[in-house]
mmCIF file of C-alpha atoms in Angstrom:
data_model
loop_
_atom_site.group_PDB
_atom_site.id
_atom_site.type_symbol
_atom_site.label_atom_id
_atom_site.label_comp_id
_atom_site.label_asym_id
_atom_site.label_seq_id
_atom_site.Cartn_x
_atom_site.Cartn_y
_atom_site.Cartn_z
ATOM 1 C CA MET A 642 -75.889 -38.777 -172.220
ATOM 2 C CA LEU A 643 -75.887 -42.165 -173.953
ATOM 3 C CA VAL A 644 -75.807 -45.118 -171.556
ATOM 4 C CA ASP A 645 -76.354 -48.738 -172.602
ATOM 5 C CA THR A 646 -78.178 -51.450 -170.671
ATOM 6 C CA PHE A 647 -74.920 -52.508 -168.979
ATOM 7 C CA ALA A 648 -74.371 -49.000 -167.530
ATOM 8 C CA ARG A 649 -71.570 -48.179 -169.964
ATOM 9 C CA ARG A 650 -71.430 -44.568 -171.088
ATOM 10 C CA ILE A 651 -71.221 -44.389 -174.893
ATOM 11 C CA ASP A 652 -69.229 -41.313 -175.882
ATOM 12 C CA TYR A 653 -67.132 -42.575 -178.824
ATOM 13 C CA LEU A 654 -68.399 -42.678 -182.414
ATOM 14 C CA ARG A 655 -66.475 -44.275 -185.251
ATOM 15 C CA VAL A 656 -67.602 -42.941 -188.628
ATOM 16 C CA SER A 657 -66.814 -44.877 -191.811
ATOM 17 C CA VAL A 658 -66.853 -42.590 -194.854
ATOM 18 C CA THR A 659 -66.265 -45.330 -197.439
ATOM 19 C CA LYS A 660 -66.012 -49.105 -197.779
ATOM 20 C CA GLN A 661 -63.504 -48.726 -200.597
ATOM 21 C CA CYS A 662 -59.808 -49.260 -199.977
ATOM 22 C CA ASN A 663 -56.678 -49.092 -202.113
ATOM 23 C CA PHE A 664 -55.189 -52.045 -200.184
ATOM 24 C CA ARG A 665 -56.439 -55.626 -200.097
ATOM 25 C CA CYS A 666 -55.070 -56.789 -196.772
ATOM 26 C CA GLN A 667 -55.079 -60.508 -196.084
ATOM 27 C CA TYR A 668 -56.876 -60.060 -192.753
ATOM 28 C CA CYS A 669 -59.612 -57.790 -194.110
ATOM 29 C CA MET A 670 -60.706 -57.960 -197.752
ATOM 30 C CA PRO A 671 -58.089 -59.894 -199.767
ATOM 31 C CA THR A 672 -60.415 -61.122 -202.549
ATOM 32 C CA THR A 673 -62.849 -58.188 -202.735
ATOM 33 C CA PRO A 674 -62.917 -56.649 -206.256
ATOM 34 C CA MET A 675 -61.221 -53.271 -206.498
ATOM 35 C CA ASP A 676 -64.136 -51.717 -208.358
ATOM 36 C CA PHE A 677 -67.125 -52.830 -206.280
ATOM 37 C CA GLU A 678 -70.055 -50.420 -206.078
ATOM 38 C CA GLU A 679 -71.203 -48.881 -202.819
ATOM 39 C CA GLU A 680 -73.901 -46.542 -201.620
ATOM 40 C CA LEU A 681 -72.450 -43.540 -199.861
ATOM 41 C CA LEU A 682 -74.194 -41.033 -197.664
ATOM 42 C CA PRO A 683 -73.453 -37.443 -198.675
ATOM 43 C CA LEU A 684 -71.058 -36.049 -196.108
ATOM 44 C CA ASP A 685 -73.285 -33.045 -195.405
ATOM 45 C CA LYS A 686 -76.129 -35.442 -194.525
ATOM 46 C CA MET A 687 -73.837 -37.544 -192.359
ATOM 47 C CA LEU A 688 -72.761 -34.380 -190.572
ATOM 48 C CA GLU A 689 -76.292 -33.824 -189.252
ATOM 49 C CA PHE A 690 -76.297 -37.243 -187.597
ATOM 50 C CA ILE A 691 -72.877 -36.557 -186.112
ATOM 51 C CA LYS A 692 -74.141 -33.283 -184.635
ATOM 52 C CA ILE A 693 -76.961 -35.173 -182.910
ATOM 53 C CA ALA A 694 -74.489 -37.711 -181.551
ATOM 54 C CA ILE A 695 -72.342 -34.885 -180.183
ATOM 55 C CA ASP A 696 -75.376 -33.227 -178.607
ATOM 56 C CA GLU A 697 -76.171 -36.568 -176.942
ATOM 57 C CA GLY A 698 -72.730 -36.805 -175.380
ATOM 58 C CA VAL A 699 -70.255 -38.142 -177.951
ATOM 59 C CA ALA A 700 -66.856 -36.666 -177.110
ATOM 60 C CA LYS A 701 -64.570 -38.546 -179.503
ATOM 61 C CA ILE A 702 -64.973 -39.263 -183.203
ATOM 62 C CA ARG A 703 -62.731 -41.429 -185.343
ATOM 63 C CA ILE A 704 -62.970 -41.319 -189.128
ATOM 64 C CA THR A 705 -62.476 -44.750 -190.683
ATOM 65 C CA GLY A 706 -63.181 -46.797 -193.806
ATOM 66 C CA GLY A 707 -62.254 -48.708 -195.927
ATOM 67 C CA GLU A 708 -59.546 -46.170 -196.498
ATOM 68 C CA PRO A 709 -60.991 -42.767 -195.511
ATOM 69 C CA LEU A 710 -58.437 -40.713 -197.433
ATOM 70 C CA ILE A 711 -60.004 -41.967 -200.668
ATOM 71 C CA ARG A 712 -63.122 -39.906 -199.916
ATOM 72 C CA LYS A 713 -63.067 -36.482 -201.555
ATOM 73 C CA ASP A 714 -63.740 -33.393 -199.437
ATOM 74 C CA LEU A 715 -62.736 -35.231 -196.270
ATOM 75 C CA ALA A 716 -60.807 -32.309 -194.769
ATOM 76 C CA PRO A 717 -63.738 -29.844 -195.160
ATOM 77 C CA PHE A 718 -66.001 -32.464 -193.559
ATOM 78 C CA ILE A 719 -63.665 -32.763 -190.584
ATOM 79 C CA ALA A 720 -63.432 -28.969 -190.391
ATOM 80 C CA LYS A 721 -67.224 -28.715 -190.099
ATOM 81 C CA ILE A 722 -67.276 -31.245 -187.246
ATOM 82 C CA HIS A 723 -64.511 -29.316 -185.502
ATOM 83 C CA ALA A 724 -66.285 -26.001 -186.010
ATOM 84 C CA TYR A 725 -69.492 -27.402 -184.510
ATOM 85 C CA ALA A 726 -67.774 -28.895 -181.460
ATOM 86 C CA PRO A 727 -64.136 -27.874 -180.951
ATOM 87 C CA HIS A 728 -64.020 -29.904 -177.718
ATOM 88 C CA VAL A 729 -64.598 -33.213 -179.518
ATOM 89 C CA LYS A 730 -61.422 -35.210 -180.110
ATOM 90 C CA LEU A 731 -61.014 -36.014 -183.800
ATOM 91 C CA ALA A 732 -58.854 -38.886 -185.035
ATOM 92 C CA LEU A 733 -58.495 -40.900 -188.230
ATOM 93 C CA THR A 734 -57.371 -44.433 -189.026
ATOM 94 C CA THR A 735 -55.561 -44.874 -192.340
ATOM 95 C CA ASN A 736 -53.204 -47.189 -194.184
ATOM 96 C CA GLY A 737 -51.099 -44.071 -194.788
ATOM 97 C CA PHE A 738 -50.683 -44.505 -198.534
ATOM 98 C CA LEU A 739 -52.351 -41.164 -199.369
ATOM 99 C CA LEU A 740 -51.397 -39.367 -196.175
ATOM 100 C CA LYS A 741 -48.423 -37.364 -197.427
ATOM 101 C CA ASN A 742 -50.487 -35.064 -199.639
ATOM 102 C CA GLN A 743 -53.347 -34.661 -197.156
ATOM 103 C CA ALA A 744 -51.664 -34.396 -193.754
ATOM 104 C CA ALA A 745 -51.400 -30.592 -193.713
ATOM 105 C CA GLN A 746 -55.024 -29.953 -194.648
ATOM 106 C CA LEU A 747 -56.230 -32.564 -192.168
ATOM 107 C CA LYS A 748 -54.287 -30.873 -189.384
ATOM 108 C CA GLU A 749 -55.619 -27.480 -190.402
ATOM 109 C CA ALA A 750 -59.168 -28.868 -190.414
ATOM 110 C CA GLY A 751 -58.892 -29.806 -186.736
ATOM 111 C CA LEU A 752 -57.776 -33.443 -186.839
ATOM 112 C CA GLU A 753 -55.683 -34.276 -183.772
ATOM 113 C CA ARG A 754 -54.233 -37.679 -184.550
ATOM 114 C CA VAL A 755 -53.797 -40.366 -187.185
ATOM 115 C CA ASN A 756 -53.487 -44.075 -186.499
ATOM 116 C CA VAL A 757 -51.447 -45.628 -189.284
ATOM 117 C CA SER A 758 -51.678 -49.344 -190.022
ATOM 118 C CA LEU A 759 -48.122 -50.622 -190.273
ATOM 119 C CA ASP A 760 -47.738 -54.394 -190.232
ATOM 120 C CA SER A 761 -44.122 -54.595 -191.360
ATOM 121 C CA LEU A 762 -41.049 -52.518 -192.143
ATOM 122 C CA LYS A 763 -40.078 -54.848 -194.976
ATOM 123 C CA PRO A 764 -41.406 -53.809 -198.417
ATOM 124 C CA GLU A 765 -41.948 -57.368 -199.603
ATOM 125 C CA ARG A 766 -43.975 -58.228 -196.501
ATOM 126 C CA VAL A 767 -46.124 -55.136 -196.794
ATOM 127 C CA ALA A 768 -46.772 -56.123 -200.398
ATOM 128 C CA LYS A 769 -47.664 -59.662 -199.330
ATOM 129 C CA ILE A 770 -50.025 -58.571 -196.550
ATOM 130 C CA SER A 771 -51.674 -55.623 -198.321
ATOM 131 C CA GLN A 772 -51.261 -56.719 -201.953
ATOM 132 C CA LYS A 773 -49.828 -53.260 -202.603
ATOM 133 C CA ASP A 774 -46.225 -52.123 -202.913
ATOM 134 C CA GLY A 775 -46.912 -49.273 -200.537
ATOM 135 C CA LEU A 776 -44.342 -49.100 -197.756
ATOM 136 C CA LYS A 777 -42.391 -46.161 -199.217
ATOM 137 C CA ALA A 778 -45.530 -44.043 -199.587
ATOM 138 C CA VAL A 779 -46.731 -44.995 -196.104
ATOM 139 C CA LEU A 780 -43.452 -43.984 -194.477
ATOM 140 C CA GLU A 781 -43.455 -40.699 -196.394
ATOM 141 C CA GLY A 782 -46.962 -40.089 -195.091
ATOM 142 C CA VAL A 783 -45.796 -40.775 -191.548
ATOM 143 C CA GLU A 784 -43.008 -38.236 -191.856
ATOM 144 C CA GLU A 785 -45.375 -35.609 -193.246
ATOM 145 C CA ALA A 786 -47.865 -36.210 -190.426
ATOM 146 C CA LEU A 787 -45.112 -35.635 -187.882
ATOM 147 C CA LYS A 788 -43.918 -32.575 -189.750
ATOM 148 C CA VAL A 789 -47.306 -30.838 -189.622
ATOM 149 C CA GLY A 790 -47.848 -31.716 -185.966
ATOM 150 C CA LEU A 791 -50.396 -34.494 -186.075
ATOM 151 C CA GLY A 792 -50.378 -36.956 -183.204
ATOM 152 C CA LEU A 793 -49.371 -40.420 -184.343
ATOM 153 C CA LYS A 794 -50.027 -44.031 -183.392
ATOM 154 C CA PHE A 795 -49.251 -47.242 -185.242
ATOM 155 C CA ASN A 796 -51.400 -50.373 -185.506
ATOM 156 C CA MET A 797 -49.816 -53.763 -186.188
ATOM 157 C CA VAL A 798 -51.807 -56.942 -186.772
ATOM 158 C CA VAL A 799 -49.433 -59.690 -185.656
ATOM 159 C CA LEU A 800 -49.605 -62.737 -187.938
ATOM 160 C CA ARG A 801 -47.956 -66.071 -187.275
ATOM 161 C CA GLY A 802 -45.272 -66.955 -189.805
ATOM 162 C CA ILE A 803 -45.573 -63.610 -191.612
ATOM 163 C CA ASN A 804 -44.551 -60.685 -189.405
ATOM 164 C CA GLU A 805 -44.343 -62.073 -185.858
ATOM 165 C CA ASP A 806 -40.560 -61.642 -185.856
ATOM 166 C CA GLU A 807 -40.977 -57.869 -186.253
ATOM 167 C CA VAL A 808 -42.795 -57.214 -182.976
ATOM 168 C CA LEU A 809 -39.707 -55.731 -181.334
ATOM 169 C CA GLU A 810 -38.503 -53.981 -184.483
ATOM 170 C CA LEU A 811 -41.781 -52.129 -184.888
ATOM 171 C CA LEU A 812 -41.800 -51.191 -181.213
ATOM 172 C CA GLU A 813 -38.379 -49.585 -181.608
ATOM 173 C CA PHE A 814 -39.484 -47.872 -184.806
ATOM 174 C CA ALA A 815 -42.553 -46.384 -183.129
ATOM 175 C CA ARG A 816 -40.566 -45.280 -180.102
ATOM 176 C CA GLY A 817 -38.137 -43.536 -182.421
ATOM 177 C CA LYS A 818 -41.052 -41.534 -183.819
ATOM 178 C CA ASN A 819 -42.292 -40.699 -180.298
ATOM 179 C CA ALA A 820 -45.451 -42.624 -181.167
ATOM 180 C CA GLN A 821 -47.319 -45.444 -179.475
ATOM 181 C CA ILE A 822 -47.673 -48.781 -181.216
ATOM 182 C CA ARG A 823 -50.712 -50.968 -180.650
ATOM 183 C CA TYR A 824 -50.474 -54.669 -181.409
ATOM 184 C CA ILE A 825 -53.770 -56.161 -182.558
ATOM 185 C CA GLU A 826 -54.768 -59.786 -182.245
ATOM 186 C CA PHE A 827 -55.959 -61.142 -185.589
ATOM 187 C CA MET A 828 -59.783 -61.071 -185.620
ATOM 188 C CA GLU A 829 -61.226 -64.080 -187.394
ATOM 189 C CA ASN A 830 -63.733 -63.262 -190.112
ATOM 190 C CA THR A 831 -65.022 -65.066 -193.183
ATOM 191 C CA HIS A 832 -63.664 -62.403 -195.551
ATOM 192 C CA ALA A 833 -60.046 -62.833 -194.412
ATOM 193 C CA ASN A 834 -57.528 -65.314 -195.780
ATOM 194 C CA SER A 835 -58.568 -68.546 -194.086
ATOM 195 C CA GLN A 836 -54.927 -69.609 -193.638
ATOM 196 C CA LEU A 837 -54.084 -66.723 -191.319
ATOM 197 C CA ARG A 838 -53.301 -67.288 -187.671
ATOM 198 C CA GLY A 839 -52.553 -64.580 -185.153
ATOM 199 C CA LEU A 840 -50.611 -64.239 -181.927
ATOM 200 C CA SER A 841 -52.372 -63.832 -178.608
ATOM 201 C CA GLU A 842 -51.711 -61.035 -176.145
ATOM 202 C CA ALA A 843 -49.606 -63.417 -174.034
ATOM 203 C CA GLN A 844 -47.508 -64.436 -177.047
ATOM 204 C CA ILE A 845 -46.937 -60.809 -178.070
ATOM 205 C CA LEU A 846 -45.847 -59.938 -174.537
ATOM 206 C CA LYS A 847 -43.490 -62.932 -174.522
ATOM 207 C CA ALA A 848 -41.791 -61.613 -177.665
ATOM 208 C CA ILE A 849 -41.322 -58.167 -176.140
ATOM 209 C CA LYS A 850 -40.054 -59.572 -172.836
ATOM 210 C CA GLN A 851 -37.149 -61.196 -174.659
ATOM 211 C CA LYS A 852 -35.593 -57.724 -174.648
ATOM 212 C CA TYR A 853 -37.662 -55.941 -172.024
ATOM 213 C CA PRO A 854 -38.421 -58.426 -169.223
ATOM 214 C CA ASN A 855 -39.749 -55.893 -166.720
ATOM 215 C CA LEU A 856 -42.985 -54.695 -168.286
ATOM 216 C CA CYS A 857 -45.572 -52.803 -166.298
ATOM 217 C CA LEU A 858 -49.328 -52.816 -166.967
ATOM 218 C CA LYS A 859 -50.237 -49.130 -166.867
ATOM 219 C CA SER A 860 -53.969 -49.187 -167.595
ATOM 220 C CA GLU A 861 -56.740 -51.348 -168.930
ATOM 221 C CA GLY A 862 -60.421 -50.887 -169.671
ATOM 222 C CA LEU A 863 -60.211 -47.182 -170.508
ATOM 223 C CA SER A 864 -59.602 -47.809 -174.223
ATOM 224 C CA PRO A 865 -59.681 -50.829 -176.566
ATOM 225 C CA SER A 866 -56.064 -51.545 -175.708
ATOM 226 C CA LYS A 867 -54.271 -52.514 -172.537
ATOM 227 C CA ILE A 868 -51.381 -50.115 -172.052
ATOM 228 C CA TYR A 869 -48.013 -51.479 -170.986
ATOM 229 C CA ALA A 870 -44.814 -49.573 -170.227
ATOM 230 C CA LEU A 871 -41.125 -50.415 -170.557
ATOM 231 C CA GLU A 872 -38.727 -49.570 -167.752
ATOM 232 C CA ASP A 873 -37.866 -46.255 -169.418
ATOM 233 C CA GLY A 874 -41.544 -45.242 -169.493
ATOM 234 C CA TYR A 875 -42.282 -45.868 -173.174
ATOM 235 C CA GLU A 876 -45.859 -47.104 -173.521
ATOM 236 C CA PHE A 877 -47.384 -49.513 -176.037
ATOM 237 C CA GLY A 878 -50.809 -51.105 -176.329
ATOM 238 C CA ILE A 879 -52.297 -54.502 -177.092
ATOM 239 C CA ILE A 880 -55.814 -54.904 -178.456
ATOM 240 C CA ALA A 881 -57.037 -58.357 -177.472
ATOM 241 C CA PRO A 882 -60.715 -58.821 -178.389
ATOM 242 C CA HIS A 883 -60.612 -62.510 -177.483
ATOM 243 C CA ASN A 884 -60.111 -61.722 -173.801
ATOM 244 C CA ASP A 885 -63.175 -62.139 -171.626
ATOM 245 C CA ASP A 886 -62.883 -58.632 -170.152
ATOM 246 C CA PHE A 887 -62.276 -56.822 -173.452
ATOM 247 C CA CYS A 888 -65.814 -55.413 -173.701
ATOM 248 C CA LYS A 889 -66.252 -54.545 -170.040
ATOM 249 C CA HIS A 890 -65.818 -50.807 -170.573
ATOM 250 C CA CYS A 891 -66.646 -50.514 -174.284
ATOM 251 C CA ASN A 892 -67.807 -46.983 -175.025
ATOM 252 C CA LYS A 893 -68.264 -46.954 -178.796
ATOM 253 C CA ILE A 894 -70.726 -47.422 -181.633
ATOM 254 C CA ARG A 895 -70.063 -47.288 -185.373
ATOM 255 C CA LEU A 896 -71.785 -45.475 -188.247
ATOM 256 C CA SER A 897 -71.132 -47.072 -191.634
ATOM 257 C CA ALA A 898 -70.731 -45.230 -194.911
ATOM 258 C CA ASP A 899 -74.248 -46.253 -195.993
ATOM 259 C CA GLY A 900 -75.993 -45.178 -192.799
ATOM 260 C CA THR A 901 -76.043 -48.348 -190.685
ATOM 261 C CA ILE A 902 -75.255 -48.110 -186.982
ATOM 262 C CA PHE A 903 -73.319 -51.063 -185.590
ATOM 263 C CA PRO A 904 -73.330 -51.337 -181.791
ATOM 264 C CA CYS A 905 -70.443 -53.832 -181.854
ATOM 265 C CA LEU A 906 -67.622 -54.735 -184.239
ATOM 266 C CA TYR A 907 -68.411 -58.438 -183.998
ATOM 267 C CA TYR A 908 -72.129 -58.830 -183.428
ATOM 268 C CA GLN A 909 -74.669 -59.228 -186.172
ATOM 269 C CA ASP A 910 -77.184 -56.720 -184.788
ATOM 270 C CA SER A 911 -77.437 -53.307 -186.475
ATOM 271 C CA VAL A 912 -79.808 -50.349 -186.776
ATOM 272 C CA SER A 913 -80.481 -48.581 -190.072
ATOM 273 C CA ALA A 914 -80.392 -44.796 -189.911
ATOM 274 C CA LYS A 915 -80.045 -44.383 -193.672
ATOM 275 C CA GLY A 916 -83.588 -43.188 -194.406
ATOM 276 C CA ALA A 917 -83.633 -40.762 -191.501
ATOM 277 C CA ILE A 918 -80.243 -39.327 -192.456
ATOM 278 C CA LEU A 919 -81.115 -38.902 -196.136
ATOM 279 C CA GLN A 920 -84.450 -37.277 -195.223
ATOM 280 C CA GLY A 921 -82.896 -35.065 -192.599
ATOM 281 C CA ASP A 922 -85.338 -36.393 -190.001
ATOM 282 C CA LEU A 923 -83.695 -35.340 -186.743
ATOM 283 C CA THR A 924 -86.211 -37.159 -184.556
ATOM 284 C CA GLN A 925 -85.691 -40.483 -186.319
ATOM 285 C CA MET A 926 -81.926 -40.036 -186.369
ATOM 286 C CA ARG A 927 -81.969 -39.549 -182.618
ATOM 287 C CA HIS A 928 -84.232 -42.575 -182.223
ATOM 288 C CA ALA A 929 -81.875 -44.763 -184.297
ATOM 289 C CA LEU A 930 -78.925 -43.566 -182.225
ATOM 290 C CA HIS A 931 -80.621 -44.425 -178.944
ATOM 291 C CA GLN A 932 -81.855 -47.765 -180.300
ATOM 292 C CA SER A 933 -78.340 -48.781 -181.291
ATOM 293 C CA VAL A 934 -77.055 -47.936 -177.822
ATOM 294 C CA HIS A 935 -79.906 -49.903 -176.260
ATOM 295 C CA ASN A 936 -79.066 -52.903 -178.495
ATOM 296 C CA LYS A 937 -75.370 -52.898 -177.630
ATOM 297 C CA PRO A 938 -74.404 -56.417 -176.428
ATOM 298 C CA GLU A 939 -72.433 -57.111 -173.306
ATOM 299 C CA LYS A 940 -69.667 -58.951 -175.184
ATOM 300 C CA ASN A 941 -68.450 -59.599 -178.691
ATOM 301 C CA LEU A 942 -68.617 -63.112 -180.134
ATOM 302 C CA TRP A 943 -64.849 -63.727 -180.266
ATOM 303 C CA GLN A 944 -64.654 -64.199 -176.554
ATOM 304 C CA ALA A 945 -64.244 -67.553 -174.879
ATOM 305 C CA GLY A 946 -67.301 -69.763 -174.632
ATOM 306 C CA THR A 947 -69.070 -68.670 -177.807
ATOM 307 C CA GLN A 948 -70.154 -71.239 -180.375
ATOM 308 C CA ASN A 949 -69.112 -69.295 -183.450
ATOM 309 C CA GLN A 950 -65.886 -67.311 -183.273
ATOM 310 C CA VAL A 951 -65.667 -66.170 -186.890
ATOM 311 C CA SER A 952 -67.347 -62.927 -187.892
ATOM 312 C CA GLU A 953 -69.459 -63.095 -191.040
ATOM 313 C CA ARG A 954 -69.535 -59.341 -191.555
ATOM 314 C CA ALA A 955 -66.597 -57.725 -193.324
ATOM 315 C CA PHE A 956 -64.693 -55.092 -191.363
ATOM 316 C CA TYR A 957 -64.691 -52.725 -194.333
ATOM 317 C CA LYS A 958 -68.486 -52.742 -194.140
ATOM 318 C CA THR A 959 -68.503 -52.081 -190.407
ATOM 319 C CA GLY A 960 -65.862 -49.429 -190.324
ATOM 320 C CA GLY A 961 -63.037 -51.215 -188.517
#
């Protein structure tokens, strides 16, 4: 069992398989060149680290990027994880652009759910936010995921003056797909468009209460998002990393595509497992895993009272 110095059990591993992405979202990597070079761990090498993490108590794995569906042989990689530990919950976060042609093989490999980033239902806004005319392909991917039986969630980064008027529209869209939507507060970082401003949890709730005044807080602290319910029982989430209690029950660490373990999304500390993974050194891989858990901070640096509230590390390098 992996337990950090604040008595939090760490049983959730996010695995980035690439830093590359076919979108250039304003809140992530808007000015990053499309053809930048990156060092990638071979997936078979990465698998050995993942097996150790599972043996140490990891019970949920999320595949991320960049855009993970860019990585070739992703479905066989997921299938090998599933074959090693069928009890481990396997999910994937994607922009959905390439999902249509891969949904069936991902489901067959053992993937349970996809979280699709969907910031707008208006093509011109999607193009503005992502710098890609991709809404049609994303929605086709969503339909294919539902068709093959994948679980589905949507993620929306709510941006002031850009898509804030679609909070309710996207809630209704997600409910119509029998899927949960999670609203995400914009996370300030030096790689994002500096003009962006987000909505807080309270402001998002205010927008929803215009139509649904009687919201109920169902749960908090068991996942990154607080879960709210409408009167009819439909549930949605809000991810609010600026809140002081956001990290209280954090149970995750992140493995980057080049073999770095990040204990926290917004904290500069990291542990390199690259050499151990490439050499197949099981002892050193286990040591790096335990060191990263030991180094896990109590809180991220976005929370109230910190001096610097802008992350200097790009999310596509961390793994989202």
